[in-house]
Each structure stands twice: as C-alpha cells, then as structure tokens.
mmCIF file of C-alpha atoms in Angstrom:
data_model
loop_
_atom_site.group_PDB
_atom_site.id
_atom_site.type_symbol
_atom_site.label_atom_id
_atom_site.label_comp_id
_atom_site.label_asym_id
_atom_site.label_seq_id
_atom_site.Cartn_x
_atom_site.Cartn_y
_atom_site.Cartn_z
ATOM 1 C CA MET A 1 -10.351 55.394 -104.520
ATOM 2 C CA GLY A 2 -9.752 51.701 -105.248
ATOM 3 C CA ALA A 3 -6.068 52.378 -105.776
ATOM 4 C CA ASN A 4 -5.805 54.116 -102.414
ATOM 5 C CA LEU A 5 -7.480 51.203 -100.542
ATOM 6 C CA SER A 6 -5.226 48.611 -102.120
ATOM 7 C CA SER A 7 -2.160 50.543 -101.045
ATOM 8 C CA VAL A 8 -3.210 50.211 -97.396
ATOM 9 C CA PHE A 9 -2.915 46.372 -97.489
ATOM 10 C CA THR A 10 0.210 46.240 -99.626
ATOM 11 C CA ASP A 11 2.230 48.846 -97.693
ATOM 12 C CA PRO A 12 2.551 48.063 -93.956
ATOM 13 C CA ASN A 13 3.533 51.660 -93.237
ATOM 14 C CA ALA A 14 0.555 53.231 -95.084
ATOM 15 C CA LEU A 15 -1.160 53.816 -91.685
ATOM 16 C CA SER A 16 0.955 54.728 -88.663
ATOM 17 C CA LEU A 17 -1.423 52.749 -86.364
ATOM 18 C CA TYR A 18 -0.767 49.456 -88.129
ATOM 19 C CA GLY A 19 2.941 50.244 -88.320
ATOM 20 C CA SER A 20 3.212 50.746 -84.552
ATOM 21 C CA LEU A 21 1.278 47.554 -83.769
ATOM 22 C CA SER A 22 3.500 45.456 -86.000
ATOM 23 C CA SER A 23 6.620 46.604 -84.144
ATOM 24 C CA GLN A 24 5.336 45.699 -80.631
ATOM 25 C CA SER A 25 6.496 42.402 -78.991
ATOM 26 C CA PRO A 26 3.830 40.209 -77.371
ATOM 27 C CA THR A 27 3.434 40.425 -73.592
ATOM 28 C CA PRO A 28 5.392 37.510 -71.980
ATOM 29 C CA LYS A 29 3.281 34.899 -70.179
ATOM 30 C CA PRO A 30 3.976 34.186 -66.483
ATOM 31 C CA THR A 31 6.043 31.055 -65.727
ATOM 32 C CA LEU A 32 6.759 28.905 -62.675
ATOM 33 C CA GLY A 33 9.814 31.032 -62.065
ATOM 34 C CA ASP A 34 7.555 34.026 -61.345
ATOM 35 C CA LEU A 35 5.982 32.354 -58.300
ATOM 36 C CA PRO A 36 7.068 33.801 -54.940
ATOM 37 C CA GLU A 37 9.419 31.460 -53.040
ATOM 38 C CA GLY A 38 7.074 31.472 -50.052
ATOM 39 C CA CYS A 39 4.204 30.127 -52.143
ATOM 40 C CA VAL A 40 6.436 27.478 -53.717
ATOM 41 C CA ALA A 41 7.638 26.364 -50.284
ATOM 42 C CA LEU A 42 4.042 25.889 -49.111
ATOM 43 C CA ILE A 43 3.412 23.644 -52.123
ATOM 44 C CA LEU A 44 6.621 21.657 -51.595
ATOM 45 C CA ALA A 45 5.616 20.987 -47.983
ATOM 46 C CA TYR A 46 3.011 18.498 -49.253
ATOM 47 C CA LEU A 47 5.652 16.404 -51.076
ATOM 48 C CA ASP A 48 8.124 13.760 -49.960
ATOM 49 C CA PRO A 49 11.822 14.735 -49.618
ATOM 50 C CA PRO A 50 12.944 12.980 -52.858
ATOM 51 C CA GLU A 51 10.238 14.844 -54.811
ATOM 52 C CA ILE A 52 11.286 18.154 -53.244
ATOM 53 C CA CYS A 53 14.889 17.621 -54.314
ATOM 54 C CA LYS A 54 13.819 16.828 -57.880
ATOM 55 C CA LEU A 55 11.644 19.954 -58.173
ATOM 56 C CA ALA A 56 14.461 22.093 -56.759
ATOM 57 C CA ARG A 57 16.186 21.657 -60.136
ATOM 58 C CA LEU A 58 13.394 23.392 -62.054
ATOM 59 C CA ASN A 59 14.433 27.006 -61.558
ATOM 60 C CA ARG A 60 15.735 29.564 -59.087
ATOM 61 C CA ALA A 61 12.392 30.022 -57.295
ATOM 62 C CA PHE A 62 12.016 26.297 -56.582
ATOM 63 C CA ARG A 63 15.670 25.994 -55.629
ATOM 64 C CA GLY A 64 15.397 28.827 -53.124
ATOM 65 C CA ALA A 65 12.099 27.531 -51.721
ATOM 66 C CA SER A 66 13.599 24.075 -51.185
ATOM 67 C CA TRP A 67 15.878 25.538 -48.490
ATOM 68 C CA ALA A 68 13.050 26.921 -46.321
ATOM 69 C CA ASP A 69 13.552 25.877 -42.691
ATOM 70 C CA PHE A 70 9.841 25.404 -41.981
ATOM 71 C CA LEU A 71 9.627 23.019 -44.960
ATOM 72 C CA TRP A 72 12.304 20.648 -43.618
ATOM 73 C CA GLU A 73 11.207 21.102 -40.012
ATOM 74 C CA SER A 74 8.009 19.293 -41.011
ATOM 75 C CA LYS A 75 10.029 16.396 -42.491
ATOM 76 C CA LEU A 76 12.289 15.862 -39.494
ATOM 77 C CA PRO A 77 11.279 13.541 -36.609
ATOM 78 C CA MET A 78 9.513 15.322 -33.759
ATOM 79 C CA ASN A 79 12.423 14.577 -31.412
ATOM 80 C CA TYR A 80 15.196 15.354 -33.895
ATOM 81 C CA VAL A 81 17.059 17.548 -31.381
ATOM 82 C CA ARG A 82 17.508 14.587 -28.994
ATOM 83 C CA LEU A 83 18.318 12.385 -31.970
ATOM 84 C CA ILE A 84 21.125 14.742 -33.008
ATOM 85 C CA GLN A 85 22.530 14.806 -29.470
ATOM 86 C CA ARG A 86 22.540 11.000 -29.292
ATOM 87 C CA VAL A 87 24.161 10.425 -32.693
ATOM 88 C CA PHE A 88 26.417 13.453 -33.207
ATOM 89 C CA GLY A 89 27.009 14.800 -29.705
ATOM 90 C CA ASP A 90 28.718 18.183 -30.103
ATOM 91 C CA ASP A 91 30.142 17.426 -33.562
ATOM 92 C CA LEU A 92 27.311 19.101 -35.503
ATOM 93 C CA PRO A 93 27.740 22.872 -36.179
ATOM 94 C CA ARG A 94 25.287 25.081 -34.293
ATOM 95 C CA LYS A 95 24.402 27.242 -37.289
ATOM 96 C CA ILE A 96 23.077 24.742 -39.790
ATOM 97 C CA SER A 97 19.895 24.757 -41.856
ATOM 98 C CA ARG A 98 17.105 22.239 -41.339
ATOM 99 C CA ARG A 99 17.714 20.899 -44.850
ATOM 100 C CA GLU A 100 21.363 20.197 -43.989
ATOM 101 C CA ILE A 101 20.290 18.491 -40.756
ATOM 102 C CA TYR A 102 17.913 16.275 -42.723
ATOM 103 C CA ALA A 103 20.664 15.430 -45.234
ATOM 104 C CA ARG A 104 23.121 14.565 -42.447
ATOM 105 C CA LEU A 105 20.593 12.329 -40.690
ATOM 106 C CA CYS A 106 19.864 10.460 -43.941
ATOM 107 C CA ARG A 107 23.435 9.185 -43.972
ATOM 108 C CA ALA A 108 24.371 6.019 -42.080
ATOM 109 C CA ASN A 109 25.888 7.821 -39.077
ATOM 110 C CA THR A 110 28.210 5.755 -36.883
ATOM 111 C CA PHE A 111 28.256 6.187 -33.095
ATOM 112 C CA ASP A 112 28.921 4.287 -29.830
ATOM 113 C CA GLY A 113 32.464 3.412 -30.804
ATOM 114 C CA GLY A 114 31.536 2.277 -34.306
ATOM 115 C CA THR A 115 29.136 -0.444 -33.128
ATOM 116 C CA LYS A 116 25.926 1.326 -34.168
ATOM 117 C CA LYS A 117 24.577 3.281 -37.135
ATOM 118 C CA ALA A 118 21.443 5.426 -37.371
ATOM 119 C CA TRP A 119 19.823 7.074 -40.367
ATOM 120 C CA LEU A 120 16.520 8.396 -41.715
ATOM 121 C CA ASP A 121 14.602 6.554 -44.403
ATOM 122 C CA LYS A 122 14.765 9.068 -47.283
ATOM 123 C CA THR A 123 11.169 8.500 -48.380
ATOM 124 C CA THR A 124 9.283 8.409 -45.076
ATOM 125 C CA GLY A 125 11.696 10.186 -42.727
ATOM 126 C CA GLY A 126 11.436 7.236 -40.301
ATOM 127 C CA VAL A 127 14.375 6.485 -38.007
ATOM 128 C CA CYS A 128 16.363 3.297 -38.703
ATOM 129 C CA LEU A 129 19.014 1.728 -36.511
ATOM 130 C CA SER A 130 21.646 -0.989 -36.930
ATOM 131 C CA ILE A 131 23.804 -2.710 -34.291
ATOM 132 C CA SER A 132 26.897 -4.538 -35.522
ATOM 133 C CA SER A 133 27.932 -8.022 -34.442
ATOM 134 C CA LYS A 134 30.689 -6.386 -32.359
ATOM 135 C CA GLY A 135 27.996 -4.580 -30.376
ATOM 136 C CA LEU A 136 26.315 -7.863 -29.387
ATOM 137 C CA ALA A 137 27.044 -10.395 -26.624
ATOM 138 C CA ILE A 138 27.848 -13.649 -28.443
ATOM 139 C CA THR A 139 28.546 -16.895 -26.596
ATOM 140 C CA GLY A 140 32.090 -18.077 -27.348
ATOM 141 C CA ILE A 141 33.008 -15.044 -29.485
ATOM 142 C CA ASP A 142 36.516 -14.806 -27.927
ATOM 143 C CA ASP A 143 37.382 -18.404 -28.804
ATOM 144 C CA ARG A 144 38.672 -18.678 -32.372
ATOM 145 C CA ARG A 145 37.719 -22.353 -32.438
ATOM 146 C CA TYR A 146 34.111 -21.210 -32.627
ATOM 147 C CA TRP A 147 33.938 -17.677 -34.039
ATOM 148 C CA ASN A 148 35.968 -15.397 -36.308
ATOM 149 C CA ASN A 149 35.468 -11.771 -37.307
ATOM 150 C CA ILE A 150 35.908 -11.618 -41.067
ATOM 151 C CA PRO A 151 36.063 -8.520 -43.317
ATOM 152 C CA THR A 152 33.431 -8.132 -46.042
ATOM 153 C CA GLU A 153 31.974 -5.470 -48.312
ATOM 154 C CA GLU A 154 28.503 -6.927 -47.737
ATOM 155 C CA SER A 155 28.105 -5.360 -44.302
ATOM 156 C CA ARG A 156 27.450 -1.754 -43.290
ATOM 157 C CA PHE A 157 30.193 -2.272 -40.699
ATOM 158 C CA ASP A 158 32.698 -3.928 -43.091
ATOM 159 C CA THR A 159 32.942 -7.006 -40.860
ATOM 160 C CA VAL A 160 30.741 -9.920 -39.766
ATOM 161 C CA ALA A 161 31.000 -12.649 -37.137
ATOM 162 C CA TYR A 162 31.422 -16.081 -38.713
ATOM 163 C CA LEU A 163 30.486 -19.183 -36.732
ATOM 164 C CA GLN A 164 32.583 -22.235 -37.562
ATOM 165 C CA GLN A 165 30.961 -24.673 -35.132
ATOM 166 C CA ILE A 166 29.361 -24.544 -31.703
ATOM 167 C CA TRP A 167 26.938 -26.504 -29.514
ATOM 168 C CA TRP A 168 25.479 -23.687 -27.425
ATOM 169 C CA PHE A 169 24.392 -20.851 -29.723
ATOM 170 C CA GLU A 170 23.211 -17.636 -28.070
ATOM 171 C CA VAL A 171 23.343 -13.962 -29.083
ATOM 172 C CA ASP A 172 22.054 -11.160 -26.841
ATOM 173 C CA GLY A 173 21.845 -7.420 -27.297
ATOM 174 C CA GLN A 174 20.574 -4.290 -25.620
ATOM 175 C CA PHE A 175 20.352 -0.608 -26.503
ATOM 176 C CA GLU A 176 18.676 2.597 -25.429
ATOM 177 C CA PHE A 177 17.784 5.105 -28.127
ATOM 178 C CA PRO A 178 15.421 8.105 -28.508
ATOM 179 C CA LEU A 179 13.145 6.619 -31.174
ATOM 180 C CA PRO A 180 10.232 8.840 -32.283
ATOM 181 C CA ALA A 181 6.714 7.611 -31.488
ATOM 182 C CA GLY A 182 5.576 4.792 -33.773
ATOM 183 C CA THR A 183 5.650 1.050 -34.377
ATOM 184 C CA TYR A 184 8.992 -0.616 -35.112
ATOM 185 C CA SER A 185 10.205 -4.024 -36.276
ATOM 186 C CA ILE A 186 13.477 -5.655 -35.280
ATOM 187 C CA PHE A 187 15.426 -8.192 -37.367
ATOM 188 C CA PHE A 188 18.615 -10.250 -37.288
ATOM 189 C CA ARG A 189 20.568 -10.059 -40.569
ATOM 190 C CA LEU A 190 22.054 -13.520 -41.167
ATOM 191 C CA GLN A 191 23.523 -15.662 -43.927
ATOM 192 C CA LEU A 192 24.239 -19.371 -44.103
ATOM 193 C CA GLY A 193 27.657 -19.807 -45.693
ATOM 194 C CA ARG A 194 30.723 -17.638 -46.104
ATOM 195 C CA ALA A 195 30.740 -15.286 -49.094
ATOM 196 C CA ALA A 196 33.859 -14.275 -51.010
ATOM 197 C CA LYS A 197 34.911 -12.997 -54.437
ATOM 198 C CA ARG A 198 36.762 -15.002 -57.055
ATOM 199 C CA PHE A 199 37.733 -13.480 -60.399
ATOM 200 C CA GLY A 200 35.374 -10.582 -59.639
ATOM 201 C CA ARG A 201 32.362 -12.831 -59.044
ATOM 202 C CA ARG A 202 30.608 -13.473 -55.751
ATOM 203 C CA ILE A 203 30.735 -17.043 -54.486
ATOM 204 C CA CYS A 204 29.525 -18.506 -51.201
ATOM 205 C CA ASN A 205 31.104 -21.498 -49.502
ATOM 206 C CA THR A 206 28.332 -23.506 -47.820
ATOM 207 C CA GLU A 207 30.460 -26.573 -47.100
ATOM 208 C CA HIS A 208 30.398 -26.036 -43.330
ATOM 209 C CA VAL A 209 26.695 -25.154 -43.034
ATOM 210 C CA HIS A 210 25.008 -27.700 -40.785
ATOM 211 C CA GLY A 211 22.642 -28.121 -37.853
ATOM 212 C CA TRP A 212 20.150 -25.341 -38.665
ATOM 213 C CA ASP A 213 17.529 -27.653 -40.191
ATOM 214 C CA ILE A 214 17.183 -29.852 -37.111
ATOM 215 C CA LYS A 215 15.789 -27.395 -34.599
ATOM 216 C CA PRO A 216 14.414 -23.852 -35.135
ATOM 217 C CA VAL A 217 16.111 -20.737 -33.816
ATOM 218 C CA ARG A 218 14.159 -18.734 -31.256
ATOM 219 C CA PHE A 219 14.095 -14.917 -31.332
ATOM 220 C CA GLN A 220 12.875 -12.736 -28.450
ATOM 221 C CA LEU A 221 12.601 -9.073 -27.513
ATOM 222 C CA TRP A 222 11.736 -7.149 -24.360
ATOM 223 C CA THR A 223 11.133 -3.420 -23.888
ATOM 224 C CA SER A 224 11.549 -1.251 -20.804
ATOM 225 C CA ASP A 225 7.786 -0.581 -20.694
ATOM 226 C CA GLY A 226 6.834 -4.269 -20.528
ATOM 227 C CA GLN A 227 6.337 -5.273 -24.158
ATOM 228 C CA TYR A 228 7.406 -8.763 -25.219
ATOM 229 C CA ALA A 229 7.513 -10.629 -28.522
ATOM 230 C CA SER A 230 8.975 -13.922 -29.705
ATOM 231 C CA SER A 231 9.203 -15.965 -32.887
ATOM 232 C CA GLN A 232 11.024 -19.022 -34.150
ATOM 233 C CA CYS A 233 12.025 -20.401 -37.518
ATOM 234 C CA PHE A 234 14.544 -22.598 -39.297
ATOM 235 C CA LEU A 235 17.446 -20.863 -41.021
ATOM 236 C CA ARG A 236 17.360 -21.494 -44.762
ATOM 237 C CA ASP A 237 18.536 -20.142 -48.162
ATOM 238 C CA PRO A 238 22.316 -20.751 -47.985
ATOM 239 C CA GLY A 239 24.381 -18.083 -49.721
ATOM 240 C CA LYS A 240 21.772 -15.345 -49.305
ATOM 241 C CA TRP A 241 21.448 -12.592 -46.700
ATOM 242 C CA ASN A 242 18.087 -12.720 -44.939
ATOM 243 C CA LEU A 243 16.305 -10.589 -42.356
ATOM 244 C CA TYR A 244 14.780 -12.787 -39.648
ATOM 245 C CA HIS A 245 11.907 -11.025 -37.926
ATOM 246 C CA VAL A 246 12.170 -10.986 -34.134
ATOM 247 C CA GLY A 247 8.994 -9.003 -33.449
ATOM 248 C CA ASP A 248 7.395 -5.548 -33.307
ATOM 249 C CA PHE A 249 7.213 -2.981 -30.526
ATOM 250 C CA VAL A 250 5.492 0.370 -30.035
ATOM 251 C CA VAL A 251 7.151 3.586 -28.864
ATOM 252 C CA ASP A 252 4.749 5.983 -27.154
ATOM 253 C CA SER A 253 5.246 9.735 -27.388
ATOM 254 C CA SER A 254 5.387 9.898 -23.587
ATOM 255 C CA ASN A 255 8.425 7.598 -23.519
ATOM 256 C CA PRO A 256 11.458 9.760 -24.376
ATOM 257 C CA SER A 257 13.943 6.896 -24.726
ATOM 258 C CA MET A 258 13.155 3.219 -25.314
ATOM 259 C CA ASN A 259 15.342 0.544 -23.734
ATOM 260 C CA LEU A 260 15.254 -2.646 -25.777
ATOM 261 C CA LYS A 261 16.662 -6.137 -25.137
ATOM 262 C CA PHE A 262 16.689 -8.934 -27.724
ATOM 263 C CA SER A 263 18.138 -12.397 -28.218
ATOM 264 C CA MET A 264 18.659 -15.209 -30.695
ATOM 265 C CA ILE A 265 19.133 -18.691 -29.278
ATOM 266 C CA GLN A 266 19.358 -22.312 -30.443
ATOM 267 C CA ILE A 267 20.351 -24.759 -27.725
ATOM 268 C CA ASP A 268 20.368 -28.437 -28.556
ATOM 269 C CA CYS A 269 23.378 -30.271 -27.175
ATOM 270 C CA THR A 270 22.642 -33.374 -29.266
ATOM 271 C CA HIS A 271 24.162 -31.772 -32.374
ATOM 272 C CA PRO A 272 26.517 -28.902 -33.297
ATOM 273 C CA LYS A 273 25.734 -26.130 -35.799
ATOM 274 C CA GLY A 274 28.000 -23.983 -37.915
ATOM 275 C CA GLY A 275 28.617 -22.101 -41.128
ATOM 276 C CA LEU A 276 26.646 -18.985 -40.116
ATOM 277 C CA CYS A 277 27.472 -15.316 -40.782
ATOM 278 C CA LEU A 278 26.025 -12.848 -38.264
ATOM 279 C CA ASP A 279 26.079 -9.305 -39.610
ATOM 280 C CA SER A 280 23.873 -7.135 -37.427
ATOM 281 C CA VAL A 281 20.545 -6.426 -35.773
ATOM 282 C CA VAL A 282 18.419 -3.806 -37.519
ATOM 283 C CA VAL A 283 15.418 -1.772 -36.382
ATOM 284 C CA TYR A 284 13.036 -0.272 -38.956
ATOM 285 C CA PRO A 285 9.684 1.529 -38.819
ATOM 286 C CA SER A 286 7.110 -1.215 -39.406
ATOM 287 C CA LYS A 287 5.474 0.756 -42.236
ATOM 288 C CA ILE A 288 8.454 0.089 -44.514
ATOM 289 C CA LYS A 289 8.571 -3.644 -43.687
ATOM 290 C CA GLU A 290 7.387 -4.647 -47.189
ATOM 291 C CA ARG A 291 10.394 -2.959 -48.799
ATOM 292 C CA LEU A 292 12.737 -5.013 -46.631
ATOM 293 C CA LYS A 293 11.992 -8.135 -48.656
ATOM 294 C CA HIS A 294 14.544 -6.847 -51.155
ATOM 295 C CA PHE A 295 17.113 -5.791 -48.500
#
C-alpha cells in the first residue's frame, strides 16, 4: 500500500487526471489590445492631441482608434470648415480624415500671397496667426535710406524689415480672419540690433541701436465690433527677440469673422531712432500667453 502511494507522487503519469492537467497551458489574460477600438476611442477623447499620438503607438487597437473621425472632430475648432476655406481655399482634398485635417492645420500654413501664416497650437488646439513685415504698412519702407528687407533664419517668413534710421516711426496693419470664439492677445515681434552668423555662432550688431530709450513706443488695436486697447513701453534687451504686448480682444461666437486693426508708433522729431528689426505681428489665444515668455 505504501509503495503504491509513493509511486503516485514520483510518476507524473501514474494518474491520467494529473497527467492531463500538467499538459494544459494556462488561459491567457486579457490585454489592452483586446479592447474594442470604439471603447478606446471614447477614452482617447478625454486626452490632448499629443497624448493621443503617443498612445497610438501602444498597439493595433489604439492605433486604429486614434483615427476615429469623431475623436478629432472634438479637437478641431468649431469653425474649422471656414478656417480651411480661408487658409487652403480649394487646395485641400475633399476626402480627408479629421485627423489629417488636424495635422495639416497644425503646420504653419502660408496664405495671402505669403504674407500670413496660420496654425493650431498642438496642445490646446487654439488658432494662432502671424502677419509678416511685408504684410504691414510701414512708413518709409520703400526708401532704402531708412529700411531694408534682410534675409534671416530667425523669422517664420525668412525675412525681416530692418530700420537703419528714421524720425517718424509708424507701422500699421489690418486683417480679417475667422477666429473661433475666445480671448486673444496680439504682439509685435521685435529685436534691437541686426543678428548674423559668424563661424557658426550667432552674433548681433547693436552699433546702430539708438533713440528707443528716450520715448516709449505706443501700441494700439481696434476691432470691428468696437473694442480698443493700447499700451506703451520702451524697447530694451538688444540682441534678443521680444514679443511686445499690444492688447487683448474677445471674439464672440456670433461674430463669424473679426476685422482687426493695429499700430505701433513712436513720433518724436527731436531725435532719430534706428537699429530695429521688425519681424511680424502675432496673434495667440490668451490662455497660452505664459508660454510665450520663451518664444
């Protein structure tokens, strides 16, 4: 009897029941890849676009869910159809997914003869806009004694307007654009001094910078629905690009297209001013204003 019992534990095939159990493989546990794409898409809808793109690399289910039209429809601006018409015209294919539309709008898209660029902030989906110096009305711009257009890699438009010297300084601009409802901030992007590269290193010639510390520059903006803002400040920090805040304005959902006018002026005929690079005017959603400190 004892011998028979011991043989059960030493021989795995002594009982057919134990033999069959030892040959079975464990039941596989469910993984993220087993989730239906529809469920995954509903989860992804709560995330920001950069997070969605990262999770799309996990597996096939997440990759497929990341292409759901309803997911990207919720990330696009409410008026994205009018936005597409304004920026792309008829150049965008008719059959294109919402994810591809979002990706296209996140690029710095050039329009209006190359004088403007529009794009979506990748994190918030907010609409941003930039108007080049060539799209602005600048006093004396056609006289090379005062202004020159110089090429540079430091501009989105590959060129900036450089002021050598002038007495009457005035820059005006105007645009109409279908901005989504929200609060926006407008800035002038300026630099005192002329930047260049020497032996692969950036240098900035500030020899001709003068006149900006005597009287402040005044910035103003007007909107088609009666909003007005103004500010003034001295131009400082030679050799560094700075965003000078003009003011904020609000776009209401009932206003399909905002018409905006703005200006930068410094008139003091007792002294000239010069050595200024004017790159562009930029418009950003006010909620990302803090990030612009590192622009």
